[in-house]
Short mmCIF file of C-alpha atoms in Angstrom, two decimals:
data_model
loop_
_atom_site.label_atom_id
_atom_site.label_comp_id
_atom_site.label_asym_id
_atom_site.label_seq_id
_atom_site.Cartn_x
_atom_site.Cartn_y
_atom_site.Cartn_z
CA MET Z 1 -42.44 -80.91 -30.76
CA ARG Z 2 -39.18 -80.36 -32.47
CA MET Z 3 -40.86 -78.40 -35.32
CA LEU Z 4 -42.55 -76.15 -32.71
CA GLY Z 5 -39.17 -75.43 -31.02
CA ASP Z 6 -37.56 -74.50 -34.38
CA ARG Z 7 -40.39 -71.98 -35.14
CA ARG Z 8 -40.10 -70.47 -31.70
CA GLY Z 9 -36.37 -69.81 -32.31
CA ALA Z 10 -37.11 -68.20 -35.67
CA VAL Z 11 -39.77 -65.90 -34.10
CA HIS Z 12 -37.23 -64.84 -31.36
CA THR Z 13 -34.69 -64.08 -34.10
CA LEU Z 14 -37.25 -61.92 -35.95
CA GLU Z 15 -38.23 -60.12 -32.76
CA ALA Z 16 -34.57 -59.38 -31.95
CA LEU Z 17 -34.03 -58.11 -35.56
CA LEU Z 18 -37.09 -55.89 -35.22
CA ALA Z 19 -35.83 -54.44 -31.93
CA ALA Z 20 -32.45 -53.81 -33.47
CA ALA Z 21 -34.09 -52.10 -36.43
CA VAL Z 22 -36.12 -49.83 -34.15
CA LEU Z 23 -32.99 -48.84 -32.22
CA LEU Z 24 -30.96 -48.33 -35.36
CA SER Z 25 -33.58 -46.23 -37.04
CA SER Z 26 -34.02 -43.99 -33.91
CA LEU Z 27 -30.26 -43.46 -33.79
CA LEU Z 28 -30.14 -42.56 -37.52
CA TYR Z 29 -33.06 -40.13 -37.10
CA SER Z 30 -31.57 -38.49 -34.01
CA ALA Z 31 -28.30 -38.01 -35.83
CA SER Z 32 -30.10 -36.02 -38.58
CA ILE Z 33 -31.52 -33.55 -35.96
CA PRO Z 34 -29.33 -30.39 -36.00
CA ARG Z 35 -27.87 -29.62 -32.60
CA GLU Z 36 -26.92 -25.97 -33.01
CA TYR Z 37 -27.09 -25.08 -36.65
CA GLU Z 38 -30.58 -23.78 -36.89
CA GLY Z 39 -30.70 -21.26 -34.04
CA GLY Z 40 -27.11 -21.02 -33.09
CA ARG Z 41 -25.11 -20.54 -36.21
CA THR Z 42 -27.68 -18.22 -37.95
CA LEU Z 43 -27.83 -15.85 -35.12
CA ASP Z 44 -24.06 -16.03 -34.61
CA LEU Z 45 -23.66 -14.91 -38.13
CA GLU Z 46 -25.68 -11.72 -37.33
CA ALA Z 47 -23.63 -11.01 -34.30
CA LEU Z 48 -20.37 -11.95 -36.11
CA GLY Z 49 -21.24 -9.46 -38.94
CA LEU Z 50 -22.05 -6.60 -36.54
CA GLU Z 51 -18.93 -7.26 -34.50
CA VAL Z 52 -16.63 -7.28 -37.57
CA LEU Z 53 -18.14 -3.92 -38.67
CA LEU Z 54 -17.90 -2.45 -35.22
CA ALA Z 55 -14.24 -3.51 -34.95
CA LEU Z 56 -13.49 -2.01 -38.41
CA ASP Z 57 -15.23 1.20 -37.44
CA GLY Z 58 -13.71 1.50 -34.06
CA ASN Z 59 -10.85 3.67 -35.20
CA GLY Z 60 -12.72 5.10 -38.14
CA THR Z 61 -11.19 2.82 -40.79
CA LEU Z 62 -14.60 1.84 -42.21
CA GLY Z 63 -15.63 5.42 -42.83
CA TRP Z 64 -12.20 6.25 -44.23
CA LEU Z 65 -12.34 3.31 -46.66
CA ILE Z 66 -15.78 4.29 -47.83
CA GLU Z 67 -14.86 7.98 -48.23
CA ASN Z 68 -11.81 7.00 -50.26
CA ARG Z 69 -13.66 4.30 -52.21
CA GLY Z 70 -11.27 1.73 -51.05
CA TRP Z 71 -13.64 -1.26 -52.08
CA GLY Z 72 -10.70 -3.62 -52.63
CA SER Z 73 -9.23 -3.01 -49.19
CA LEU Z 74 -12.62 -3.26 -47.57
CA GLU Z 75 -13.11 -6.66 -49.31
CA GLU Z 76 -9.75 -7.83 -48.23
CA TYR Z 77 -10.44 -6.88 -44.58
CA LEU Z 78 -13.76 -8.74 -44.59
CA ARG Z 79 -12.10 -11.82 -46.17
CA ALA Z 80 -9.50 -11.79 -43.29
CA ALA Z 81 -11.93 -11.00 -40.59
CA LEU Z 82 -14.70 -13.44 -41.37
CA PRO Z 83 -14.30 -17.21 -41.22
CA SER Z 84 -13.50 -18.99 -44.41
CA TRP Z 85 -16.84 -20.82 -44.45
CA VAL Z 86 -18.76 -17.60 -44.45
CA SER Z 87 -19.80 -15.98 -47.81
CA PHE Z 88 -20.54 -12.26 -47.78
CA ASN Z 89 -21.81 -9.43 -49.86
CA LEU Z 90 -21.47 -5.79 -48.72
CA THR Z 91 -23.44 -2.84 -49.98
CA VAL Z 92 -22.94 0.79 -49.00
CA TYR Z 93 -25.84 3.26 -49.16
CA ASP Z 94 -25.59 7.04 -48.68
CA GLU Z 95 -27.97 9.22 -46.73
CA LEU Z 96 -30.37 9.31 -49.57
CA GLY Z 97 -30.37 5.54 -49.94
CA GLU Z 98 -28.29 5.50 -53.13
CA VAL Z 99 -25.74 2.68 -53.58
CA VAL Z 100 -22.23 4.09 -53.25
CA ASN Z 101 -20.02 1.06 -54.10
CA ASP Z 102 -19.68 0.87 -57.91
CA HIS Z 103 -18.58 -2.73 -57.92
CA PRO Z 104 -19.59 -5.63 -55.68
CA ILE Z 105 -17.81 -6.21 -52.43
CA SER Z 106 -18.05 -9.95 -52.07
CA ASN Z 107 -16.06 -13.17 -51.78
CA GLY Z 108 -17.78 -14.77 -54.73
CA GLY Z 109 -21.59 -14.48 -54.06
CA LEU Z 110 -23.70 -15.60 -51.21
CA VAL Z 111 -23.61 -19.37 -50.68
CA GLY Z 112 -25.37 -21.30 -47.95
CA TRP Z 113 -28.63 -22.67 -46.90
CA ARG Z 114 -29.32 -19.57 -44.65
CA VAL Z 115 -28.45 -16.00 -45.41
CA VAL Z 116 -28.69 -13.14 -42.90
CA SER Z 117 -28.37 -9.41 -43.37
CA VAL Z 118 -27.13 -6.84 -40.86
CA ASP Z 119 -27.25 -3.05 -41.20
CA TYR Z 120 -24.62 -0.89 -39.76
CA LEU Z 121 -24.67 2.90 -39.53
CA CYS Z 122 -21.37 4.49 -40.32
CA VAL Z 123 -20.13 8.09 -39.80
CA ALA Z 124 -17.11 9.03 -41.85
CA ARG Z 125 -14.71 11.38 -40.06
CA SER Z 126 -14.32 13.78 -42.89
CA GLY Z 127 -15.12 17.46 -43.44
CA SER Z 128 -18.78 17.13 -44.38
CA CYS Z 129 -19.37 14.30 -41.89
CA PRO Z 130 -21.23 12.00 -44.26
CA PHE Z 131 -23.40 9.14 -43.00
CA TYR Z 132 -23.73 5.72 -44.57
CA ARG Z 133 -25.76 2.60 -44.16
CA VAL Z 134 -23.60 -0.44 -44.59
CA ARG Z 135 -25.58 -3.60 -45.36
CA LEU Z 136 -23.64 -6.87 -44.88
CA GLN Z 137 -25.22 -10.06 -46.08
CA ILE Z 138 -23.56 -13.22 -44.91
CA GLY Z 139 -24.36 -16.81 -45.54
CA MET D 1 -45.97 -68.02 -20.97
CA CYS D 2 -43.14 -65.88 -19.82
CA LYS D 3 -40.73 -67.16 -22.46
CA CYS D 4 -43.37 -66.49 -25.13
CA ARG D 5 -43.61 -62.80 -24.14
CA SER D 6 -39.91 -62.16 -23.88
CA GLY D 7 -39.69 -61.02 -27.51
CA GLN D 8 -42.48 -58.46 -27.05
CA VAL D 9 -40.69 -57.12 -24.01
CA LEU D 10 -37.60 -56.73 -26.07
CA ILE D 11 -39.37 -54.70 -28.77
CA LEU D 12 -41.08 -52.54 -26.13
CA THR D 13 -37.64 -51.86 -24.43
CA ALA D 14 -36.19 -50.95 -27.79
CA LEU D 15 -39.10 -48.59 -28.52
CA THR D 16 -38.66 -46.99 -25.08
CA ILE D 17 -34.87 -46.49 -25.64
CA ALA D 18 -35.64 -45.04 -29.13
CA VAL D 19 -38.10 -42.57 -27.71
CA LEU D 20 -35.58 -41.59 -25.08
CA ILE D 21 -32.81 -41.06 -27.66
CA ILE D 22 -35.06 -38.91 -29.89
CA SER D 23 -36.48 -36.85 -27.07
CA THR D 24 -32.93 -36.18 -25.70
CA GLU D 25 -31.78 -34.95 -29.10
CA ILE D 26 -34.86 -32.67 -29.43
CA TYR D 27 -34.31 -31.37 -25.97
CA LEU D 28 -30.61 -30.59 -26.78
CA TYR D 29 -31.65 -28.93 -30.03
CA ARG D 30 -34.14 -26.69 -28.27
CA LEU D 31 -31.58 -25.85 -25.63
CA SER D 32 -29.16 -24.65 -28.29
CA GLU D 33 -31.66 -22.07 -29.52
CA THR D 34 -30.41 -19.16 -27.46
CA ARG D 35 -32.52 -16.79 -29.38
CA VAL D 36 -33.29 -14.32 -26.56
CA GLU D 37 -29.67 -14.05 -25.42
CA THR D 38 -28.36 -13.64 -28.94
CA ARG D 39 -30.91 -10.93 -29.61
CA TYR D 40 -29.81 -9.12 -26.55
CA ASP D 41 -26.27 -9.33 -27.81
CA LEU D 42 -27.40 -7.85 -31.14
CA LEU D 43 -29.18 -5.08 -29.33
CA CYS D 44 -25.93 -4.32 -27.39
CA ASP D 45 -23.95 -4.26 -30.66
CA TYR D 46 -26.65 -1.95 -32.14
CA VAL D 47 -26.39 0.49 -29.23
CA GLN D 48 -22.64 0.42 -29.49
CA ASN D 49 -23.00 1.32 -33.17
CA ILE D 50 -25.06 4.34 -32.25
CA ARG D 51 -22.54 5.41 -29.54
CA LEU D 52 -19.65 4.93 -31.93
CA GLY D 53 -21.43 6.96 -34.55
CA SER D 54 -22.04 9.79 -32.12
CA ARG D 55 -18.39 9.82 -31.27
CA HIS D 56 -17.40 9.97 -34.92
CA VAL D 57 -19.79 12.85 -35.47
CA MET D 58 -18.12 14.75 -32.62
CA GLU D 59 -14.60 13.97 -33.95
CA ALA D 60 -15.49 14.87 -37.55
CA SER D 61 -17.08 18.16 -36.37
CA LEU D 62 -14.17 19.15 -34.15
CA ALA D 63 -11.71 18.38 -36.93
CA ASN D 64 -13.63 20.53 -39.25
CA ILE D 65 -13.90 23.40 -36.83
CA THR D 66 -10.19 23.26 -35.90
CA TRP D 67 -9.31 23.49 -39.54
CA GLY D 68 -11.27 26.67 -39.92
CA GLY D 69 -14.89 25.47 -40.27
CA SER D 70 -17.85 27.12 -38.70
CA ASN D 71 -18.54 26.51 -35.02
CA GLN D 72 -22.10 25.77 -36.13
CA SER D 73 -21.02 22.54 -37.83
CA LEU D 74 -21.04 20.68 -34.50
CA SER D 75 -24.76 21.35 -33.77
CA ASN D 76 -25.62 20.94 -37.44
CA ASN D 77 -23.97 17.57 -37.71
CA LEU D 78 -25.54 16.43 -34.45
CA GLU D 79 -29.01 17.35 -35.76
CA ARG D 80 -28.39 15.57 -39.01
CA TRP D 81 -27.26 12.47 -37.04
CA SER D 82 -30.41 12.54 -34.91
CA SER D 83 -32.58 12.90 -38.11
CA PHE D 84 -30.70 10.00 -39.77
CA LEU D 85 -31.45 7.78 -36.77
CA MET D 86 -35.14 8.75 -36.81
CA GLY D 87 -35.45 6.90 -40.11
CA GLU D 88 -34.04 3.75 -38.39
CA TYR D 89 -36.28 0.88 -37.42
CA CYS D 90 -33.95 -2.01 -36.66
CA PHE D 91 -35.25 -2.90 -33.25
CA GLY D 92 -37.76 -0.14 -32.96
CA SER D 93 -38.09 3.62 -33.33
CA CYS D 94 -34.99 5.59 -32.30
CA ILE D 95 -34.86 9.03 -30.76
CA LEU D 96 -31.48 10.68 -30.13
CA ASN D 97 -31.30 14.04 -28.47
CA SER D 98 -27.97 15.77 -28.05
CA THR D 99 -27.12 18.62 -25.72
CA PRO D 100 -23.70 20.25 -26.34
CA ARG D 101 -22.02 21.20 -23.15
CA ASN D 102 -22.36 24.87 -22.16
CA VAL D 103 -20.55 24.90 -18.82
CA SER D 104 -17.27 26.77 -18.71
CA PRO D 105 -14.77 26.26 -20.33
CA TYR D 106 -17.17 24.89 -22.98
CA SER D 107 -19.37 26.99 -25.15
CA SER D 108 -21.87 25.39 -27.45
CA GLY D 109 -20.07 22.14 -26.82
CA LEU D 110 -16.65 23.51 -27.86
CA TRP D 111 -13.48 24.39 -25.96
CA ILE D 112 -10.59 25.46 -28.10
CA ASP D 113 -7.73 27.13 -26.29
CA TRP D 114 -4.43 27.43 -28.12
CA SER D 115 -2.77 29.63 -25.53
CA SER D 116 0.85 30.45 -24.94
CA ASP D 117 1.37 28.67 -21.64
CA GLY D 118 2.63 25.46 -23.18
CA ARG D 119 -0.81 23.83 -23.44
CA GLY D 120 -3.16 23.75 -26.31
CA THR D 121 -6.59 22.19 -26.22
CA SER D 122 -9.18 21.33 -28.86
CA SER D 123 -12.21 19.76 -27.36
CA ALA D 124 -15.88 19.01 -27.97
CA CYS D 125 -18.33 17.59 -25.41
CA SER D 126 -21.99 16.67 -25.65
CA LEU D 127 -24.54 14.75 -23.70
CA PHE D 128 -26.69 12.27 -25.59
CA GLU D 129 -30.08 10.84 -24.56
CA PHE D 130 -30.96 7.73 -26.58
CA ARG D 131 -34.44 6.12 -26.60
CA LEU D 132 -35.26 2.98 -28.42
CA MET D 133 -38.80 1.74 -28.46
CA GLY D 134 -40.01 -1.45 -30.03
CA ARG D 135 -42.26 -4.43 -29.50
CA GLU D 136 -39.61 -6.29 -27.61
CA VAL D 137 -37.22 -3.55 -26.40
CA ASP D 138 -37.36 -0.31 -24.54
CA VAL D 139 -33.98 1.24 -24.08
CA ASN D 140 -33.21 4.50 -22.32
CA LEU D 141 -29.58 5.40 -22.39
CA THR D 142 -27.75 8.61 -21.38
CA TYR D 143 -24.14 8.94 -22.40
CA THR D 144 -21.55 11.78 -22.74
CA VAL D 145 -19.04 11.93 -25.55
CA ASN D 146 -15.88 14.04 -24.91
CA VAL D 147 -13.36 14.42 -27.67
CA THR D 148 -10.24 16.24 -26.51
CA THR D 149 -6.87 16.58 -28.20
CA THR D 150 -4.23 18.24 -26.02
CA LEU D 151 -0.76 19.36 -26.94
CA LEU D 152 1.88 20.08 -24.24
CA VAL D 153 4.94 21.92 -25.15
CA SER D 154 7.97 22.68 -22.90
CA GLY D 155 11.62 23.43 -23.54
CA SER D 156 14.81 25.12 -22.62
CA TYR D 157 18.07 26.27 -24.22
CA SER D 158 21.68 26.39 -23.50
CA ILE D 159 24.10 29.05 -24.72
CA VAL D 160 26.50 27.80 -27.40
CA GLY D 161 28.32 31.08 -27.72
CA GLY D 162 27.28 34.73 -28.06
CA GLU D 163 23.65 34.84 -29.04
CA GLU D 164 23.71 31.36 -30.48
CA LYS D 165 21.50 28.98 -28.45
CA ARG D 166 20.85 25.34 -28.56
CA LEU D 167 17.18 24.60 -28.02
CA GLU D 168 15.60 21.42 -26.77
CA VAL D 169 11.79 21.18 -27.00
CA TRP D 170 9.50 18.36 -25.83
CA CYS D 171 5.96 17.96 -27.28
CA ARG D 172 3.40 15.57 -25.99
CA VAL D 173 0.09 14.70 -27.73
CA LEU D 174 -2.84 13.50 -25.76
CA ASN D 175 -6.25 12.15 -26.75
CA GLU D 176 -8.75 12.28 -23.90
CA GLY D 177 -5.80 12.59 -21.52
CA ASN D 178 -3.98 9.52 -22.86
CA PRO D 179 -0.85 9.57 -24.92
CA ALA D 180 -1.65 9.52 -28.69
CA LEU D 181 0.19 9.63 -31.91
CA ALA D 182 0.32 12.78 -34.07
CA GLY D 183 -0.71 12.60 -37.68
CA ASN D 184 1.77 15.39 -38.28
CA ILE D 185 3.65 17.79 -35.89
CA THR D 186 5.63 20.88 -36.76
CA LEU D 187 7.74 23.09 -34.55
CA LEU D 188 8.40 26.78 -35.24
CA TYR D 189 10.42 29.33 -33.32
CA LEU D 190 10.03 33.10 -33.14
CA LYS D 191 12.89 35.25 -34.44
CA GLY D 192 12.67 38.89 -35.39
CA GLY D 193 8.95 38.82 -34.96
CA GLN D 194 8.44 36.02 -37.53
CA TRP D 195 7.73 32.39 -37.10
CA ARG D 196 10.59 30.29 -38.61
CA ASP D 197 10.84 26.57 -39.45
CA PRO D 198 14.09 25.06 -37.97
CA VAL D 199 13.96 22.08 -40.41
CA GLY D 200 16.61 23.72 -42.67
CA LEU D 201 19.07 24.35 -39.82
CA PRO D 202 22.23 22.19 -39.95
CA ASP D 203 21.85 20.40 -36.57
CA TYR D 204 18.06 20.10 -36.57
CA THR D 205 16.86 16.96 -34.92
CA CYS D 206 13.39 15.50 -34.50
CA MET D 207 12.70 12.31 -32.61
CA ASP D 208 9.51 10.46 -32.46
CA TYR D 209 9.37 8.17 -29.41
CA GLY D 210 6.34 6.35 -30.68
CA ASN D 211 4.24 7.07 -27.63
CA GLY D 212 3.00 10.49 -28.36
CA THR D 213 6.22 12.26 -27.24
CA TYR D 214 8.21 14.19 -29.72
CA PHE D 215 11.63 15.78 -29.11
CA PHE D 216 13.15 18.65 -31.16
CA SER D 217 16.52 20.19 -30.89
CA PHE D 218 18.41 22.71 -32.96
CA SER D 219 20.88 25.61 -32.66
CA GLU D 220 20.22 29.11 -33.86
CA VAL D 221 21.33 32.70 -33.22
CA ILE D 222 18.28 34.22 -31.46
CA PRO D 223 18.77 37.46 -29.55
CA GLY D 224 17.08 37.80 -26.08
CA ASN D 225 16.70 35.75 -22.93
CA VAL D 226 13.51 34.04 -24.02
CA VAL D 227 12.89 31.96 -27.03
CA THR D 228 9.18 31.47 -28.01
CA VAL D 229 8.32 28.19 -29.80
CA SER D 230 5.09 27.07 -31.26
CA ALA D 231 4.09 23.48 -32.00
CA ARG D 232 1.33 22.75 -34.42
CA CYS D 233 -0.11 19.30 -34.90
CA TYR D 234 -3.02 17.30 -35.98
CA ASP D 235 -3.69 13.88 -34.47
CA ARG D 236 -4.73 10.63 -36.14
CA ARG D 237 -8.37 11.89 -36.13
CA THR D 238 -7.20 15.05 -38.11
CA ILE D 239 -8.07 17.21 -35.11
CA TYR D 240 -5.82 20.28 -35.18
CA VAL D 241 -4.22 21.77 -32.09
CA GLN D 242 -1.39 24.19 -31.51
CA ALA D 243 0.49 25.57 -28.42
CA GLU D 244 3.16 28.06 -27.66
CA ALA D 245 5.73 28.00 -24.90
CA GLU D 246 8.58 30.14 -23.77
CA CYS D 247 11.99 28.52 -23.52
CA ARG D 248 14.43 29.92 -21.01
CA GLU D 249 18.02 29.00 -20.18
CA GLY D 250 18.20 25.93 -18.10
#
């Protein structure tokens, strides 16, 4: 009789341990599910990129910098305007699709598990009114 | 019997709680995917990009024309802009039609009046019809872009002695009716049938109030009861405008 009672206690202990293991593993698994990263942050990056370019172009600064080949200033502006965790690479194309910037406009290359690209159409307020396509890749 | 099954009930309860935790997490994850709303935001930014580009085309064309370029440059640049957008396929195919305003005082979208009544105007105005057609979007947008730089000049003089007069001239620069800073502003006065620059005069003063208002004063021997002054300026968008005014004693 005493032996039977001891075994029953051991079985209860095992069952309790199994239940705890089930709960713990579900908690660990649920913690690994991203809450916002997949949809939220990727799409935020696109909106962020467009809004930064819109803000820079609002008073014609973007077109002016491109016309004057101010790549260093453009890079500095993007470094200041974008969050520090964002990596970027900007390329400027002219109306014929030729690359205009002769050196990379970047904060050290694209880093990140997801990279998005936004295209912005820029009109420079200069005599010949040139048009540019600005491609900003952010990760 | 009941005691024997209590362990099984415990495991079943744990499994139920685990399922609840995981399904809640997945529900929250799905909820955070605001894909449709964000795409709408991106579309709004894209349309804003097109509108801003149209404004810059108008500004660049007006600047070019006021600096002596051909009046045709406005319609040429607008056609180029429409063609450039035709090649776009970000959200769908784009069609942009522009109609320069032809109602008085505008002609072919332009109104340039540098008259002698103390008011100078350089203006361009056009109506745009934008159509964006894609699998998910269908946008019809009509908007007007009006780019106007106005220069207001007024002034008076007081007699210092004999024919020597002390002139005080006020200039105001406006962009679309709102005060705006000038990129550069110059005042000239008419003496002996020639425009002269007062900068070299000993008591010449120029004050920039920082709100688009500029004050000039100087003393000079100028015969007659009326002194004609001319202000010439270009604004921060490099649009040129000039205006003349007659200064009387007052």
